[in-house]
Every structure is written in structure tokens, then in C-alpha cells.
Short mmCIF file of C-alpha atoms in Angstrom, two decimals:
data_model
loop_
_atom_site.label_atom_id
_atom_site.label_comp_id
_atom_site.label_asym_id
_atom_site.label_seq_id
_atom_site.Cartn_x
_atom_site.Cartn_y
_atom_site.Cartn_z
CA MET A 1 85.30 58.35 92.10
CA ASN A 2 87.46 61.35 92.95
CA LYS A 3 87.02 62.85 96.38
CA ILE A 4 85.83 66.47 96.34
CA LYS A 5 88.53 68.67 97.84
CA LYS A 6 87.63 71.00 100.65
CA LEU A 7 88.58 74.64 100.18
CA LEU A 8 89.91 76.54 103.19
CA ILE A 9 88.85 79.80 101.49
CA SER A 10 86.04 80.29 99.00
CA PRO A 11 87.15 83.32 96.92
CA ASP A 12 84.88 86.36 97.30
CA PHE A 13 86.92 89.45 96.44
CA TYR A 14 85.88 93.06 96.93
CA ILE A 15 86.99 96.34 98.52
CA GLU A 16 85.57 97.38 101.90
CA GLU A 17 84.86 101.03 102.69
CA THR A 18 87.27 102.35 105.33
CA LYS A 19 86.71 106.13 105.33
CA LEU A 20 84.03 107.12 107.79
CA ARG A 21 84.40 110.75 108.86
CA PRO A 22 81.47 112.10 110.87
CA SER A 23 82.16 115.26 112.86
CA TYR A 24 81.00 116.90 116.11
CA GLU A 25 79.86 113.56 117.50
CA LYS A 26 80.63 113.75 121.21
CA PHE A 27 81.01 116.38 123.94
CA ASP A 28 83.89 116.09 126.40
CA LEU A 29 82.46 117.31 129.70
CA GLU A 30 85.80 116.90 131.50
CA SER A 31 87.82 119.26 129.29
CA GLN A 32 89.01 122.56 130.73
CA GLU A 33 89.33 125.82 128.85
CA VAL A 34 92.83 127.30 128.98
CA GLY A 35 92.19 130.56 127.15
CA LYS A 36 91.28 132.42 123.99
CA TYR A 37 94.00 134.05 121.89
CA ASN A 38 94.44 136.13 118.75
CA PHE A 39 97.69 135.21 117.08
CA LEU A 40 97.44 137.97 114.46
CA GLN A 41 97.71 140.79 117.03
CA ASP A 42 100.99 142.67 116.99
CA GLY A 43 103.55 141.37 119.46
CA VAL A 44 101.60 138.22 120.43
CA VAL A 45 103.68 135.74 118.39
CA ASN A 46 106.95 135.26 120.24
CA GLU A 47 108.77 132.79 117.98
CA ARG A 48 108.00 131.91 114.38
CA TYR A 49 107.96 128.18 113.76
CA ASP A 50 107.94 126.46 110.41
CA PHE A 51 106.81 122.96 109.50
CA LYS A 52 109.40 121.01 107.52
CA GLY A 53 108.00 117.47 107.80
CA PHE A 54 104.48 116.26 106.99
CA LEU A 55 102.97 112.84 107.55
CA ASP A 56 99.83 111.11 106.42
CA GLY A 57 98.83 107.53 105.86
CA SER A 58 96.41 105.63 103.70
CA MET A 59 94.71 102.28 103.92
CA ARG A 60 92.58 99.99 101.81
CA LEU A 61 90.79 96.87 103.05
CA TYR A 62 90.08 93.90 100.78
CA LYS A 63 87.89 90.93 101.52
CA ILE A 64 89.45 87.96 99.75
CA GLY A 65 87.09 85.13 100.66
CA ASN A 66 85.15 83.13 103.25
CA ALA A 67 86.49 80.37 105.49
CA TYR A 68 85.28 76.78 105.21
CA GLU A 69 82.27 75.85 107.38
CA THR A 70 81.93 79.14 109.29
CA GLY A 71 81.90 81.62 106.40
CA THR A 72 84.25 83.87 108.37
CA PRO A 73 85.72 86.52 106.05
CA PHE A 74 89.44 86.72 105.31
CA TYR A 75 90.80 90.25 104.92
CA VAL A 76 93.92 91.83 103.50
CA ALA A 77 94.68 95.45 104.34
CA THR A 78 97.27 97.42 102.41
CA ILE A 79 98.67 100.37 104.37
CA SER A 80 101.14 103.15 103.72
CA SER A 81 102.70 105.94 105.80
CA VAL A 82 104.43 108.80 104.00
CA VAL A 83 106.73 111.55 105.26
CA LEU A 84 107.27 114.54 102.97
CA TYR A 85 110.08 117.02 103.56
CA ARG A 86 109.84 120.67 102.57
CA GLY A 87 113.22 122.15 101.69
CA LYS A 88 114.40 125.74 101.43
CA ASP A 89 112.94 125.93 97.92
CA ARG A 90 109.50 125.15 99.46
CA LEU A 91 109.14 122.01 97.33
CA LEU A 92 107.82 118.81 98.94
CA ARG A 93 109.85 115.63 98.49
CA ASN A 94 109.28 112.05 99.53
CA THR A 95 111.71 110.62 102.08
CA LYS A 96 113.28 107.36 103.20
CA TYR A 97 110.99 107.39 106.24
CA SER A 98 107.93 106.38 104.19
CA LYS A 99 106.79 102.80 104.78
CA LYS A 100 104.25 100.34 103.39
CA ALA A 101 102.87 96.95 104.38
CA ASN A 102 100.18 94.40 103.61
CA ILE A 103 98.33 92.75 106.49
CA ILE A 104 96.50 89.40 106.31
CA ILE A 105 93.80 89.49 108.98
CA PHE A 106 91.90 86.48 110.29
CA PRO A 107 90.84 85.10 113.74
CA LYS A 108 93.02 82.02 113.24
CA GLU A 109 93.24 80.78 116.83
CA CYS A 110 89.49 81.01 117.33
CA TYR A 111 88.87 79.30 113.99
CA LEU A 112 91.20 76.39 114.83
CA ASN A 113 89.46 75.94 118.19
CA THR A 114 86.07 75.79 116.45
CA VAL A 115 86.63 73.71 113.31
CA ARG A 116 87.28 70.03 113.99
CA ASP A 117 87.99 68.90 110.41
CA SER A 118 91.66 67.81 110.46
CA GLU A 119 92.14 68.50 106.75
CA ILE A 120 90.96 72.09 107.11
CA ARG A 121 92.99 72.65 110.26
CA LYS A 122 96.09 71.48 108.40
CA LYS A 123 95.33 73.80 105.49
CA ALA A 124 94.92 76.75 107.85
CA GLU A 125 98.43 76.15 109.21
CA GLU A 126 99.84 75.65 105.69
CA PHE A 127 98.19 78.85 104.54
CA VAL A 128 100.34 81.01 106.83
CA LEU A 129 103.49 79.06 105.96
CA ASN A 130 102.79 79.50 102.24
CA ILE A 131 102.40 83.26 102.71
CA LYS A 132 105.83 83.38 104.31
CA LYS A 133 107.41 81.35 101.47
CA MET A 134 105.86 83.46 98.72
CA VAL A 135 106.74 86.78 100.36
CA GLU A 136 110.35 85.80 100.95
CA LYS A 137 110.67 84.55 97.36
CA THR A 138 109.77 88.02 96.11
CA GLY A 139 112.22 89.75 98.46
CA GLY A 140 109.63 90.94 101.00
CA ILE A 141 109.61 90.67 104.78
CA PHE A 142 107.03 88.42 106.48
CA VAL A 143 106.29 88.70 110.20
CA HIS A 144 103.53 87.89 112.64
CA GLU A 145 102.29 91.10 114.25
CA TYR A 146 103.84 90.29 117.65
CA GLU A 147 107.26 89.86 116.02
CA ILE A 148 107.54 93.62 115.36
CA ASN A 149 108.33 93.91 119.07
CA LYS A 150 110.45 90.77 119.08
CA TYR A 151 112.74 92.10 116.33
CA GLY A 152 113.25 95.56 117.83
CA GLY A 153 110.16 97.64 117.15
CA VAL A 154 110.95 100.99 115.54
CA GLU A 155 114.55 99.94 114.79
CA PHE A 156 113.24 96.90 112.91
CA LEU A 157 110.86 99.08 110.87
CA LYS A 158 113.76 101.47 110.17
CA LYS A 159 115.82 98.74 108.50
CA HIS A 160 113.13 97.21 106.31
CA ASN A 161 110.22 98.04 104.04
CA ASN A 162 107.65 96.11 102.01
CA PHE A 163 106.25 94.09 104.92
CA TRP A 164 103.66 91.33 104.90
CA ILE A 165 102.14 90.92 108.36
CA PHE A 166 99.85 88.18 109.63
CA SER A 167 97.39 89.47 112.23
CA ASP A 168 95.35 87.10 114.38
CA ILE A 169 92.33 89.09 115.63
CA THR A 170 91.25 86.36 118.05
CA TYR A 171 92.69 88.50 120.83
CA GLU A 172 92.60 92.19 121.73
CA GLY A 173 95.58 94.29 120.73
CA VAL A 174 98.62 93.09 118.85
CA THR A 175 98.86 89.48 120.03
CA ALA A 176 101.80 88.29 122.10
CA LEU A 177 103.52 84.92 122.33
CA ASP A 178 101.98 84.44 125.78
CA LEU A 179 98.34 84.15 124.73
CA SER A 180 97.22 83.35 128.27
CA SER A 181 97.48 87.07 129.12
CA GLN A 182 95.37 88.17 126.14
CA ARG A 183 91.68 89.00 126.27
CA ILE A 184 89.34 87.52 123.69
CA LEU A 185 88.20 89.83 120.88
CA ILE A 186 86.52 87.35 118.51
CA LYS A 187 84.50 84.59 120.18
CA GLN A 188 83.30 81.40 118.49
CA GLU A 189 79.87 82.85 117.76
CA ASP A 190 81.55 85.88 116.15
CA LEU A 191 83.00 83.64 113.45
CA PHE A 192 79.49 83.53 111.99
CA ASN A 193 79.08 87.32 112.25
CA PRO A 194 80.84 88.89 109.23
CA VAL A 195 80.09 92.47 110.35
CA ARG A 196 81.80 91.93 113.70
CA VAL A 197 84.85 90.40 112.00
CA LYS A 198 84.97 93.20 109.42
CA ASN A 199 84.91 95.90 112.12
CA ALA A 200 87.62 94.11 114.10
CA ALA A 201 89.76 93.73 110.97
CA ARG A 202 89.33 97.39 110.07
CA ALA A 203 90.23 98.55 113.60
CA ARG A 204 93.31 96.28 113.73
CA ALA A 205 94.54 97.43 110.32
CA ARG A 206 94.13 101.07 111.33
CA PHE A 207 96.01 100.43 114.58
CA ILE A 208 98.95 98.85 112.74
CA MET A 209 98.87 101.75 110.30
CA ASN A 210 99.13 104.11 113.30
CA LEU A 211 102.22 102.17 114.44
CA PHE A 212 103.84 102.61 111.03
CA GLU A 213 102.90 106.29 110.93
CA PHE A 214 104.41 107.02 114.33
CA SER A 215 107.58 105.08 113.57
CA SER A 216 107.99 107.16 110.38
CA ALA A 217 107.44 110.39 112.35
CA TYR A 218 109.81 109.30 115.12
CA LEU A 219 112.65 108.44 112.74
CA PHE A 220 112.27 111.76 110.91
CA VAL A 221 112.19 113.87 114.08
CA ILE A 222 115.17 112.09 115.68
CA ASP A 223 117.25 112.56 112.51
CA HIS A 224 116.36 116.28 112.45
CA GLN A 225 116.55 116.97 116.19
CA LYS A 226 119.10 119.78 115.77
CA SER A 227 116.45 121.81 113.95
CA LYS A 228 113.73 123.73 115.78
CA ASP A 229 111.24 123.15 112.99
CA LEU A 230 107.98 121.37 113.73
CA PHE A 231 106.46 118.22 112.25
CA LEU A 232 102.79 118.11 111.21
CA ILE A 233 100.85 114.85 111.15
CA ASP A 234 97.33 114.09 110.06
CA GLY A 235 95.16 113.19 113.04
CA LEU A 236 95.70 112.52 116.73
CA ILE A 237 99.19 111.99 118.17
CA PRO A 238 99.23 108.38 119.46
CA ARG A 239 99.60 108.14 123.23
CA PHE A 240 102.63 106.40 124.70
CA SER A 241 100.71 103.49 126.26
CA ARG A 242 99.29 102.40 122.89
CA ILE A 243 102.52 102.21 120.91
CA SER A 244 105.44 101.89 123.34
CA ASN A 245 105.35 98.10 123.75
CA THR A 246 105.17 97.22 120.06
CA LEU A 247 107.67 99.87 118.96
CA CYS A 248 110.05 99.28 121.92
CA LEU A 249 110.18 102.98 122.84
CA LYS A 250 111.25 104.49 126.13
CA LYS A 251 109.21 107.35 127.61
CA SER A 252 112.13 109.76 127.15
CA GLU A 253 112.40 108.85 123.45
CA TYR A 254 108.67 109.32 123.00
CA ILE A 255 108.67 112.73 124.70
CA LYS A 256 111.64 113.91 122.63
CA CYS A 257 109.66 113.07 119.50
CA VAL A 258 106.16 114.34 120.35
CA SER A 259 107.47 117.66 121.70
CA ARG A 260 108.08 118.57 118.05
CA ILE A 261 104.82 117.20 116.64
CA ALA A 262 101.44 118.82 116.08
CA GLY A 263 98.44 116.71 115.15
CA PHE A 264 96.04 118.23 112.60
CA ILE A 265 92.48 116.91 113.08
CA LYS A 266 90.46 117.96 110.02
CA THR A 267 87.05 116.83 111.25
CA PRO A 268 86.85 117.06 115.07
CA ARG A 269 84.57 114.42 116.56
CA VAL A 270 85.09 115.29 120.23
CA ILE A 271 84.09 118.84 121.16
CA PRO A 272 84.77 120.41 124.59
CA LYS A 273 81.95 121.07 127.03
CA ASP A 274 78.55 121.34 125.32
CA PHE A 275 76.52 122.56 122.36
CA SER A 276 76.80 126.22 123.38
CA GLU A 277 80.59 125.85 123.37
CA LEU A 278 80.41 124.32 119.90
CA LYS A 279 78.49 127.37 118.66
CA SER A 280 81.10 129.69 120.18
CA LEU A 281 83.82 127.82 118.28
CA PHE A 282 81.92 128.36 115.05
CA THR A 283 82.03 132.12 115.63
CA LEU A 284 85.84 132.30 115.95
CA LYS A 285 87.20 135.03 113.70
CA GLU A 286 90.32 134.95 111.59
CA GLY A 287 93.34 134.89 113.87
CA GLU A 288 91.40 133.70 116.92
CA CYS A 289 91.83 130.34 118.60
CA LYS A 290 90.63 128.67 121.80
CA VAL A 291 92.77 126.26 123.79
CA TYR A 292 91.52 123.41 125.99
CA LYS A 293 93.15 120.79 128.16
CA GLY A 294 91.71 117.29 128.19
CA LYS A 295 92.25 113.60 127.53
CA PRO A 296 92.75 112.36 123.96
CA LYS A 297 89.91 110.17 122.68
CA ASP A 298 90.28 107.19 120.34
CA LEU A 299 87.09 108.33 118.66
CA GLU A 300 89.22 110.91 116.82
CA VAL A 301 91.23 108.09 115.22
CA TYR A 302 88.83 105.31 114.36
CA GLY A 303 85.89 105.41 112.00
CA GLU A 304 83.81 103.01 114.07
CA GLU A 305 83.44 101.93 117.66
CA LEU A 306 86.86 100.86 118.84
CA LEU A 307 87.03 97.08 119.21
CA GLU A 308 90.60 97.00 120.48
CA VAL A 309 91.61 96.94 124.14
CA LYS A 310 90.24 99.85 126.17
CA GLU A 311 92.29 101.50 128.88
CA ASP A 312 92.04 104.24 131.44
CA ILE A 313 93.59 107.24 129.70
CA LYS A 314 95.73 109.28 132.09
CA ASP A 315 97.27 111.70 129.59
CA GLU A 316 96.05 115.29 129.64
CA ASP A 317 96.97 117.09 126.44
CA TYR A 318 96.22 120.44 124.83
CA PHE A 319 93.87 121.07 121.93
CA ILE A 320 93.70 124.24 119.87
CA PHE A 321 90.52 125.03 117.92
CA LEU A 322 90.73 127.57 115.11
CA LYS A 323 89.16 128.43 111.76
CA PHE A 324 91.70 127.22 109.24
CA ARG A 325 90.32 128.99 106.18
CA ASN A 326 87.55 131.58 106.08
CA ILE A 327 85.40 133.10 103.37
CA PRO A 328 83.47 136.14 104.63
CA TYR A 329 79.70 135.66 104.61
CA PHE A 330 79.99 132.07 103.35
CA GLU A 331 77.17 130.05 104.91
CA SER A 332 79.09 126.86 105.60
CA SER A 333 82.22 128.43 107.06
CA SER A 334 81.80 126.15 110.10
CA GLN A 335 83.41 123.45 107.96
CA SER A 336 86.79 125.13 108.45
CA LEU A 337 86.88 124.48 112.21
CA VAL A 338 89.93 122.29 112.87
CA LYS A 339 91.50 120.86 116.00
CA ILE A 340 95.24 120.83 116.74
CA HIS A 341 96.58 118.22 119.16
CA LEU A 342 99.67 119.00 121.27
CA LYS A 343 101.18 116.76 123.92
CA ALA A 344 101.48 118.37 127.35
CA GLY A 345 104.85 119.96 128.06
CA GLU A 346 106.59 122.94 129.60
CA ASN A 347 106.28 126.43 128.13
CA ILE A 348 104.01 125.58 125.21
CA ARG A 349 103.42 128.72 123.16
CA PHE A 350 99.93 128.15 121.83
CA VAL A 351 99.81 131.31 119.75
CA ASP A 352 103.15 130.50 118.09
CA ILE A 353 101.96 127.06 117.04
CA ALA A 354 98.51 128.32 116.01
CA PHE A 355 100.20 130.92 113.81
CA ALA A 356 102.42 128.24 112.22
CA ILE A 357 99.30 126.16 111.48
CA TYR A 358 97.55 129.24 110.07
CA ASN A 359 100.47 129.81 107.69
CA GLU A 360 99.81 126.38 106.15
CA ARG A 361 96.54 127.63 104.63
CA LEU A 362 98.47 128.46 101.44
CA PRO A 363 98.84 127.09 98.87
CA LEU A 364 95.31 125.82 98.45
CA PRO A 365 94.69 122.06 98.13
CA ASN A 366 94.07 120.65 94.67
CA ASP A 367 90.88 118.89 95.75
CA LYS A 368 88.37 121.70 96.26
CA SER A 369 86.28 119.54 98.61
CA ARG A 370 89.22 119.84 101.03
CA PHE A 371 89.40 123.61 100.73
CA PHE A 372 88.24 124.52 104.23
CA ASN A 373 90.06 122.05 106.45
CA GLU A 374 93.17 120.54 104.92
CA PRO A 375 96.72 121.87 104.40
CA PHE A 376 98.17 121.38 100.94
CA ALA A 377 101.17 119.46 102.33
CA ILE A 378 98.97 116.94 104.15
CA GLU A 379 96.88 116.46 101.01
CA GLU A 380 100.06 115.75 99.04
CA ALA A 381 101.28 113.27 101.67
CA GLU A 382 97.98 111.40 101.41
CA ARG A 383 98.22 111.34 97.60
CA VAL A 384 101.69 109.81 97.78
CA ALA A 385 100.52 107.32 100.41
CA GLN A 386 97.69 106.22 98.13
CA THR A 387 100.07 105.60 95.25
CA ASN A 388 102.18 103.39 97.55
CA LEU A 389 99.25 101.08 98.34
CA ALA A 390 99.25 97.68 96.70
CA SER A 391 96.83 97.62 93.78
CA GLU A 392 93.74 95.46 93.62
CA GLU A 393 95.42 93.35 90.92
CA GLU A 394 98.48 92.73 93.12
CA ILE A 395 96.43 91.66 96.14
CA ARG A 396 94.02 89.59 94.08
CA GLY A 397 96.80 87.74 92.23
CA PHE A 398 98.88 87.10 95.34
CA MET A 399 96.02 85.85 97.48
CA LEU A 400 94.35 83.72 94.82
CA SER A 401 97.65 81.99 94.14
CA LEU A 402 97.78 81.18 97.86
CA VAL A 403 94.22 79.86 97.86
CA TYR A 404 94.88 77.57 94.90
CA SER A 405 98.18 76.38 96.40
CA LEU A 406 96.11 74.51 99.01
CA TRP A 407 93.98 72.59 96.51
#
């Protein structure tokens, strides 16, 4: 009688939802108001800036199956970061700075410490080795997440594209070779909690996407440092402490980059002060903006409670609130309230940057649901990023071939 083979992964394939965009969720009581300005008044704008580079990313999360004995879900995230360049003819073009990757996400270390079946433990080790073999056969690059730092960080990402990354979410943050210094993220009881594992996988995939996005922005800005033009990214500018170790960046290199970047937050989740302040922001007129100083919050980046390592944020940055597009007498004009993130620096001209952002209101986006709060160039960058994502058929075929290779 033939022995029934044990499957490491029972296939169970579907797409997880990753876009959660609530707004006006939290009040920042520590923020300080810097001032209110009108950048359309004559003589207020000192220097006219123009945005030449635009960045956005996209991500899709697939569940590919459940692990033997515990039912712990396996995930694959496909991510893409895209930089578009606007030339003198005003046309947007894709650039060499755009990157893409696929991330296999599983709490491997925790799983191996829990499951005692030697056959399954062996298959778990073979699974990662087989990924590496298959990726390299097709000309791709396979790395463990901690090896991004090992191979040179942003310089490594500059040289290669089409990555496959294995991410072990047993520990907080991007895991290091010295696991003794890491704090546990997924405990043994969490292996039986698919919601906890899903949230951890989604947060880790978004964090790695942020790394790819910043590396793309950094490489673009450094290559165009002779120009005074600005670079616009979708969302919060990542703080130095979150990305420096993995990307191998010095503080001086980081500052040189972010001094040229503005972060465009379409749906602010952290509002300064209190509800009365929120109402005053809704009443901003065309050309008016209010500036605040405060600490950046991860809530602006992640669609769920952050499961990664928490730290004491010391940065104090500037945030500009303005109405991006207005229709007189339109009831829901509050939708057009956007938040611009600027890293702290000397001689920041808030009105100059607010005016440059305001000039991005034309042309209008193609998707009318984005009319109030999204620049056309950012919408286009997201569209390109979505086309760069691996398709469901690609992920399904690749992963199922891996699953069956262990039979």
C-alpha cells in the first residue's frame, strides 16, 4: 500500500484586499501651527518650482495556500515602484529607476520551531531552495530580505531588477542574520491565527515596497542633482531611521535626497490639533494653505495597525494643508483637502512649494473618482506601476509548480 504523501502547502489561491484608505482618523495634539499663507497673492511666491519626477507604487497580495498541520497561510506579494519623468514637451515617460519584485512571505522560523514532523521540516527548507533555483533559471534575482543590506542596499537595487524576495515574518522588521537581536512578531499561537498572519504579511510587503520606492526616488534625485526641480511622491516621505540600515544610506545622502522631495498625501489620516481645527481646514479658500510642524506618523502609510517594530520618532517635519481642487458651492468640497509632507530644513519656502503643488491640478485625472485629490502625474505613475505587477496567472503558475515540486 502506497504511503500518502504529506503536502507542505495545501493550495488555496485568492487575492487579498490591500487598499484601505480611511481619512481624518486621528488628531495630533502635539503639532504646532507655523502659519497661514495665500500663495496666489501678488509678490508672495519668491521662486517658481516645477516638478519633473513623479513616483508611485502599487502592490497586490496573493494567498497561495495553507501550511501543513497549522493552517498558516502562505502569501506572495507583487510590488512595483515607478518613476515618471516630465520633459520639456510636458509628456510623461517611464524611466530606468522603476523597479518591481515578488515577495514570498511566511513565518518560517516560527513554523520550524513548532512543527516536529521531520518530513515537513525538510520540505520547508527545500521549498526556499527550490524558489531560488526556479528564479535563477528564468534570469531573475533571488534574495532573502536581509541580503538587500548585505549586497549594498540602494546600490544593489540600482544594478538589478525583477527580484524575488523571501521574507520571514517571524521577527519584527527586515530580519537580520543575527536573529538573537530580533523581537518576535509571530508567536506559535499566531500560526493558527490567519488574520494576524495576513496583517503581518501585508505590513511587511508594504514596508518592502516603501524601500523600493525610496530607492527609486533616491537614484532619480541624485542623477538630477544639478537641477533645482522638485520630485513629487505619493504618500509620506520615509524617515531615515526606517530605511537607512536596509538601504545602506548615510544621513548626508538621505538629506541631499529628501530636500528635493515633497510627499503628496491624498487622504490625510492624521489631522493637527482637534475637530475645530479640522473644520477650519475645510474652509480654506483657493490659494490658501496652513502649515504645521509635527512628527510623521506611520498611520499615514499603512492601511491597518502597524505590526512592524515601533520606535520613538524624533523627526519634526512640516506639513502643508491646502484644497487641491475646488468647485464653488459643491457640497463635498472637503474631499479636496490634501496634505503635503516636507522634511525639516533651512529656508523652506512653504508658499513656493504650495504653489508648485497647486499647479499640478491640471490636467485633470482620467479617473473621475480621483478628481478632487490626485495629480494627473501621480495617477499615471500608479497606472504604470499596476501594469508592472506580476499577473495572477504568473504567480499562480510559479507557486503551484513549486508546491508540486515537493510531492
